CSV table of C-alpha atoms and ligand atoms in Angstrom, one decimal:
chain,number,residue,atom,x,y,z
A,1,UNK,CA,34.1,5.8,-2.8
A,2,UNK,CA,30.5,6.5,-2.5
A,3,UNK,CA,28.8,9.5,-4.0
A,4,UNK,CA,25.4,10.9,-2.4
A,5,UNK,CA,22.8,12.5,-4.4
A,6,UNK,CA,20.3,14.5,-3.1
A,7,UNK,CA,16.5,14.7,-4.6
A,8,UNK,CA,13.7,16.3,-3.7
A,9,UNK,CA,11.6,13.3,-3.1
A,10,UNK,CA,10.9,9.6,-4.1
A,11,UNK,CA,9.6,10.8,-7.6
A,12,UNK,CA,12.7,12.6,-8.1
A,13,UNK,CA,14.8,9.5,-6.6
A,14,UNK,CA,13.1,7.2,-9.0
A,15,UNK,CA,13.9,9.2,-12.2
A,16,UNK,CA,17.9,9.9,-11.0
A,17,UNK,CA,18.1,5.6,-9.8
A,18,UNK,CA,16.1,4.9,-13.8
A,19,UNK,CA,18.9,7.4,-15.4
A,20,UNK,CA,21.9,5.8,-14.0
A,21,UNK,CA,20.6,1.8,-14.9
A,22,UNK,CA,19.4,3.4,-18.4
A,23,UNK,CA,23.1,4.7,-18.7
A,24,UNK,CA,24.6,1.5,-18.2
A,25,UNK,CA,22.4,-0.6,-20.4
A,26,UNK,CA,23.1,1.9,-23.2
A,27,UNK,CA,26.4,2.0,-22.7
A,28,UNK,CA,27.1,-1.9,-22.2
A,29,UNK,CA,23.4,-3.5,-23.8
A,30,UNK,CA,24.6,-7.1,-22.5
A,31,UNK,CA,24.8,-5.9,-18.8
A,32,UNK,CA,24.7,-7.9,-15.9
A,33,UNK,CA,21.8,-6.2,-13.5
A,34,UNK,CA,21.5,-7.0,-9.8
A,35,UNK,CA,18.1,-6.6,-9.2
A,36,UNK,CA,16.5,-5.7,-5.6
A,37,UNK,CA,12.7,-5.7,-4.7
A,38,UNK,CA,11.1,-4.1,-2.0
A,39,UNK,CA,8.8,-0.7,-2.1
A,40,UNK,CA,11.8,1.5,-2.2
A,41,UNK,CA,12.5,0.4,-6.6
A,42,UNK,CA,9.1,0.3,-7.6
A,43,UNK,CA,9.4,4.1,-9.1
A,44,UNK,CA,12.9,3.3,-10.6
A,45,UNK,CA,11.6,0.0,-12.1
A,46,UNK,CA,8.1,2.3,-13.5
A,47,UNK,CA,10.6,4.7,-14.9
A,48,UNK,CA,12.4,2.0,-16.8
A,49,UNK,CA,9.4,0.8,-18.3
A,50,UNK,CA,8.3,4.0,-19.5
A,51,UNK,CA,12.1,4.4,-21.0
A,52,UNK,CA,11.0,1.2,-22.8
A,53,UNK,CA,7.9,2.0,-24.1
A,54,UNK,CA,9.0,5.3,-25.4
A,55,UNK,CA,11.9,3.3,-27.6
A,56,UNK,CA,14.4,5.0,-25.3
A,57,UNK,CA,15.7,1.6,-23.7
A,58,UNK,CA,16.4,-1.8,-25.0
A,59,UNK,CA,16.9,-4.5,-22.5
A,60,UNK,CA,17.4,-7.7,-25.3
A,61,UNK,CA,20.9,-8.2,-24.5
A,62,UNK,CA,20.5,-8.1,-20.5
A,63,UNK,CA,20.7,-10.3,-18.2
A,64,UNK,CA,19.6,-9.9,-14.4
A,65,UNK,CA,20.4,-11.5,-10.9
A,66,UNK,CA,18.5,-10.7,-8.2
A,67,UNK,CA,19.6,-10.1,-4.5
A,68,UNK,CA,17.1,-12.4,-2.3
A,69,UNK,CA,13.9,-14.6,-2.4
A,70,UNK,CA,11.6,-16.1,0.5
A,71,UNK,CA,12.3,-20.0,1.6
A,72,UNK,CA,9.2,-21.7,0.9
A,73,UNK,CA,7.6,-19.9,-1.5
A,74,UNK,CA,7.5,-21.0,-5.1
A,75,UNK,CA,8.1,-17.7,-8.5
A,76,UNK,CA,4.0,-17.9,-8.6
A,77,UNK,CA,3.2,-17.0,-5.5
A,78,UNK,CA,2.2,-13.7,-5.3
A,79,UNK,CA,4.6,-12.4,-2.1
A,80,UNK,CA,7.9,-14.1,-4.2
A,81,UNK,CA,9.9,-11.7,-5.4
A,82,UNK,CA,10.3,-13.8,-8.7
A,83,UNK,CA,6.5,-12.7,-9.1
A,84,UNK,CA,7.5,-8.8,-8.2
A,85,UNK,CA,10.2,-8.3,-11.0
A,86,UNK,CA,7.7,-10.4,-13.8
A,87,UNK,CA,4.9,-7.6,-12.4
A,88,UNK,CA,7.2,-4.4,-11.7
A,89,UNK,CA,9.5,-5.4,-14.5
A,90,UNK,CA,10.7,-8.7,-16.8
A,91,UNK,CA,6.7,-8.8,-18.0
A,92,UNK,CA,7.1,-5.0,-19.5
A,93,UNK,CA,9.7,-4.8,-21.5
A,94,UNK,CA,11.7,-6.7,-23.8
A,95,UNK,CA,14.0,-9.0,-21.7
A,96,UNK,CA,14.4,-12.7,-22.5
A,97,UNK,CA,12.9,-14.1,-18.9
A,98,UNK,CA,15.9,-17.1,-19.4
A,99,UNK,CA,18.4,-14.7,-18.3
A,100,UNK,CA,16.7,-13.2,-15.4
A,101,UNK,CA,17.9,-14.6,-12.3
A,102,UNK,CA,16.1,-14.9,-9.1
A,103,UNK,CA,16.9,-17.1,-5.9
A,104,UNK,CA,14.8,-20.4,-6.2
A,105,UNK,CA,12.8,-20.4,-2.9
A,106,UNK,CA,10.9,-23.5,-3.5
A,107,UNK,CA,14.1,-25.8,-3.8
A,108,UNK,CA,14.0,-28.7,-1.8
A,109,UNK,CA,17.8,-28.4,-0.9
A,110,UNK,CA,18.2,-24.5,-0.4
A,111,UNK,CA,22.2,-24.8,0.8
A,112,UNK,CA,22.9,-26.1,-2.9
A,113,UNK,CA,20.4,-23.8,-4.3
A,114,UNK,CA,22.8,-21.4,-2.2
A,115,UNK,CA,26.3,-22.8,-3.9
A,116,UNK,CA,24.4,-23.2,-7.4
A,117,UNK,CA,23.7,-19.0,-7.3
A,118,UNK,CA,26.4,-17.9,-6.1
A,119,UNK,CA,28.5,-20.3,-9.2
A,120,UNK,CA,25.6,-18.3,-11.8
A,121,UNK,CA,26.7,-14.8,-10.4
A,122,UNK,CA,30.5,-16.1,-10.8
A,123,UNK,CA,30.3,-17.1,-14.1
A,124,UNK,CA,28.3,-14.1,-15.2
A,125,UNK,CA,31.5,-12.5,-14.0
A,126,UNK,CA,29.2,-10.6,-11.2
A,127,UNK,CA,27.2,-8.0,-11.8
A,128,UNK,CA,28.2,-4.6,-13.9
A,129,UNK,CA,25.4,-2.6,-11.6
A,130,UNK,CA,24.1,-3.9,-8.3
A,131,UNK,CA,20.7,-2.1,-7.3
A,132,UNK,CA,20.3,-2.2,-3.8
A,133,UNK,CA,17.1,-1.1,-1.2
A,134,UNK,CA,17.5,-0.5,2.4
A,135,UNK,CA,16.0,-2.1,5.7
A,136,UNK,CA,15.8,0.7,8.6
A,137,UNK,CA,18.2,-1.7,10.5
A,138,UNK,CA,21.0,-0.5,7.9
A,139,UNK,CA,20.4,-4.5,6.0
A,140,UNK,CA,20.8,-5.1,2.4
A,141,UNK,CA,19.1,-8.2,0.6
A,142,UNK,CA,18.2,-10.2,3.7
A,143,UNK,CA,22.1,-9.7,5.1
A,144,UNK,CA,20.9,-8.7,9.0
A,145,UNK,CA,22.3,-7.2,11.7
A,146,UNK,CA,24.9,-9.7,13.4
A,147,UNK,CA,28.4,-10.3,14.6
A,148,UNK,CA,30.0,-11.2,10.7
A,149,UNK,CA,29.7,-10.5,7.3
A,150,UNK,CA,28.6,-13.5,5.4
A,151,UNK,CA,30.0,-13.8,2.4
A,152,UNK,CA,28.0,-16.3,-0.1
A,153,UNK,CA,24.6,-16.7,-0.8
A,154,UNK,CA,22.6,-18.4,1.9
A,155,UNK,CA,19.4,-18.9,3.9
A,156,UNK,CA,18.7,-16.7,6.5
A,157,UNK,CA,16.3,-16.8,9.6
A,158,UNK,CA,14.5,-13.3,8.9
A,159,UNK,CA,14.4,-10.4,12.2
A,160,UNK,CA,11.4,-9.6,14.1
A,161,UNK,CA,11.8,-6.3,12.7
A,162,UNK,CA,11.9,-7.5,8.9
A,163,UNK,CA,8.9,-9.6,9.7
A,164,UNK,CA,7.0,-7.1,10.7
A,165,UNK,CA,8.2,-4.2,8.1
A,166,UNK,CA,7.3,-7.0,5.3
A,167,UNK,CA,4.1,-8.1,7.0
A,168,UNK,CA,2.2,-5.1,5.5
A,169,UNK,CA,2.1,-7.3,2.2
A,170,UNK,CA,0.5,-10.3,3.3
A,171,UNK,CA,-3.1,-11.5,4.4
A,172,UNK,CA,-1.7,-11.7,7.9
A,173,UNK,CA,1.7,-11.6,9.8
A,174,UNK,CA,2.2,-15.2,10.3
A,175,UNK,CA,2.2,-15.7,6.5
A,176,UNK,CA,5.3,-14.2,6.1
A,177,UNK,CA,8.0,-16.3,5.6
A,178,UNK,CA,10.6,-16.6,8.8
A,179,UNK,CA,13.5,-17.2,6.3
A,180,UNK,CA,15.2,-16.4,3.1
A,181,UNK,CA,17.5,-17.0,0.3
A,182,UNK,CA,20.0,-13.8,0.2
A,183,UNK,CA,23.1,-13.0,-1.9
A,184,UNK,CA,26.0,-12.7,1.2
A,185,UNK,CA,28.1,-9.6,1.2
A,186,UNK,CA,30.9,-10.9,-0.7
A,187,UNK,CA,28.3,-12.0,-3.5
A,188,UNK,CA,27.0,-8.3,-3.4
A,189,UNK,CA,30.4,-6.5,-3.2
A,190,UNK,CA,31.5,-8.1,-6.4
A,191,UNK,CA,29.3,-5.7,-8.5
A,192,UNK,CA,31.5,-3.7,-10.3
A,193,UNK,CA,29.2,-0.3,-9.4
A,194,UNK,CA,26.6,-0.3,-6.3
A,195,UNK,CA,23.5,2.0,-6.9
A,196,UNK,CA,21.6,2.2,-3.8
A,197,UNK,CA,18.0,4.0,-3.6
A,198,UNK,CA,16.5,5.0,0.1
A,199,UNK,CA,13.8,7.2,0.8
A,200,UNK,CA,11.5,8.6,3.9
A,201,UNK,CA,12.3,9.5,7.5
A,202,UNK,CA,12.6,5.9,9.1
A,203,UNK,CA,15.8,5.3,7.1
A,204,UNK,CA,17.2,8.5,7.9
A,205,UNK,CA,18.8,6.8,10.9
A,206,UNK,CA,20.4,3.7,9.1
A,207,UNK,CA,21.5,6.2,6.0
A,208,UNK,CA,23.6,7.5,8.4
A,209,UNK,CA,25.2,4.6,10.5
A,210,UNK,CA,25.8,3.4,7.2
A,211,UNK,CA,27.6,6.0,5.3
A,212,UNK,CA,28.7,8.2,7.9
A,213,UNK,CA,29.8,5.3,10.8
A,214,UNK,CA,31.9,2.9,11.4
A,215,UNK,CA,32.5,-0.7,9.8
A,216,UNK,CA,30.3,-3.1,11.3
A,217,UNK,CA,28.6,-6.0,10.7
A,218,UNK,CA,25.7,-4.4,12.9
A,219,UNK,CA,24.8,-2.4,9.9
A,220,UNK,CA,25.7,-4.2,7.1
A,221,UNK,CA,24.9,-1.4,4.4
A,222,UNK,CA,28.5,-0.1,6.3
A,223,UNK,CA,30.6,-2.5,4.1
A,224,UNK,CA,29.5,-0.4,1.3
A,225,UNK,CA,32.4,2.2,2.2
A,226,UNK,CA,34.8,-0.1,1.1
A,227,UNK,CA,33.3,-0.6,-2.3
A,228,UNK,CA,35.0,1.6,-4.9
A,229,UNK,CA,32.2,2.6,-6.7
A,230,UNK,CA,28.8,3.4,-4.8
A,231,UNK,CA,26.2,5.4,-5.7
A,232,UNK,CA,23.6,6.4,-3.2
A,233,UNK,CA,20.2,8.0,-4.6
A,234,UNK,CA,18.0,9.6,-1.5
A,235,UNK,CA,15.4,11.9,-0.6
A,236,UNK,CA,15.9,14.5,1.2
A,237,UNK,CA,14.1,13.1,4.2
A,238,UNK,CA,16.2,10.2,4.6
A,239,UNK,CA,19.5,12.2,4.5
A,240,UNK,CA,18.0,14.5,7.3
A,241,UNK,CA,20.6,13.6,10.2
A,242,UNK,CA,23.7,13.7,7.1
A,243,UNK,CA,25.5,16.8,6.6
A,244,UNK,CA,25.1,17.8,3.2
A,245,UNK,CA,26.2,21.3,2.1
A,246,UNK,CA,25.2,20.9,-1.5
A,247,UNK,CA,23.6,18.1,-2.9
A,248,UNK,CA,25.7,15.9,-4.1
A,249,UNK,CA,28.1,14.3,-1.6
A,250,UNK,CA,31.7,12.5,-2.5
A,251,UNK,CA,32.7,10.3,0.7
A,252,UNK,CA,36.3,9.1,-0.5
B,1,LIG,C1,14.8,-6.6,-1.3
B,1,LIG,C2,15.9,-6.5,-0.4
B,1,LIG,C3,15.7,-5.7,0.9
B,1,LIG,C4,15.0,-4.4,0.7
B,1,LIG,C5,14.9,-3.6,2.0
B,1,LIG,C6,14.1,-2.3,1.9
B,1,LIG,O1,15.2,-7.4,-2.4
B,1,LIG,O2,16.9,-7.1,-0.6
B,1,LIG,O3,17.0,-5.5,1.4
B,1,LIG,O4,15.7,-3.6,-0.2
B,1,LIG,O5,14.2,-4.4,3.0
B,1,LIG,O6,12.8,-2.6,1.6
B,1,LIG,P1,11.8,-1.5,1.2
B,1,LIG,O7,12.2,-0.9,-0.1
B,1,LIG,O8,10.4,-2.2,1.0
B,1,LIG,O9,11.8,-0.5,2.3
């Protein structure tokens, strides 16, 4: 089932995404978080810390997977997405870093780096709340548009598209890494709850496809209609082309 909320505007998005993680880690304080990166959680992850530092949240007891990280590049480089959650998040509040899990980027054999993550996630039991962004070609962690579903973690070879969309945060284009680690579908449809946040105009078109389409591994946020709990947090601009009479939407 996946239910749509409405807000205003990425602000708004930010504090409804933070509210709903808050609300797990207060109800369950040893969650399991799947983590995502990207521009689109920045707010939510700001929020969080601001629930922190206001004694409102308490993340001792977590413990955090992440969806994705670039082959090649090592946690201190500053385009790894280890480095993004110590920045955006781990290095603000009060989580023990040993339990926060991100895809090793530098290892010298990536497709047992890939079998070694996806045995962590197992034996966490999967995560209790997956936090998921959105590419504008409908792809979630680095799972692109393509003829199957991958299930596993494994290394992908990253889309023009991607490339360029991602190229914005380094010193050039050809910096950017042409592959990654990702979490595969099946890794990312064992979370026990799906939280996804999208905002702006250019997703507007993949928002759709993906909630109000058909099954397809051409957009792979699709699968996410066959999850049975999914929450998806959106501006109003990127639910422009979705029918929404009030705003909050139940797709069962
Ligand atoms: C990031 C990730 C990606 C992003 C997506 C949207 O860990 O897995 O799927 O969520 O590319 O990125 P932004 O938020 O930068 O538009």
């Amino acid at each position: 089932m996946i239910r749509i909320i409405k807000t205003a505007d990425y602000d708004e998005m930010s504090r409804v995404a933070a509210r709903i993680i808050a609300a797990q880690v207060t109800l369950k304080p040893q969650s399991i978080l799947g983590l995502a990166t990207g521009s689109t959680p920045i707010g939510t992850y700001e929020e969080l810390v601001e629930k922190y530092r206001d004694g409102r949240l308490d993340f001792s007891g977590v413990s955090t997977v992440n969806l994705d990280e670039y082959k090649g590049l090592g946690g201190d480089h500053d385009q790894s997405y280890r480095y993004f959650m110590n920045t955006h998040l781990f290095d603000h509040v009060n989580i023990d870093k040993a339990r926060t899990h991100v895809p090793n980027g530098a290892a010298a054999d990536s497709a047992a780096e890939c079998r070694a993550y996806d045995e962590l996630v197992a034996g966490l039991g999967g995560a209790d709340l997956q936090l998921l962004g959105m590419g504008h070609n409908g792809h979630i962690g680095f799972n692109e548009p393509g003829s199957t579903f991958v299930k596993g973690t494994h290394v992908v070879d990253l889309t023009e598209s991607t490339i360029n969309a991602n190229a914005r945060l380094f010193a050039s284009r050809d910096e950017v890494p042409r592959q990654a680690l990702t979490m595969g579908i099946g890794t990312i449809m064992s979370a026990k709850s799906i939280l996804v946040v999208v905002n702006g105009e250019g997703k507007a078109q993949a928002v759709k496809d993906s909630f109000c389409g058909p099954i397809t591994p051409e957009v792979q946020a699709s699968i996410l209609q066959l999850h049975a709990n999914v929450t998806v947090v959106a501006d109003a601009a990127a639910l422009s082309l979705v029918e929404m009479g009030a705003n909050e939407l139940i797709i069962a």
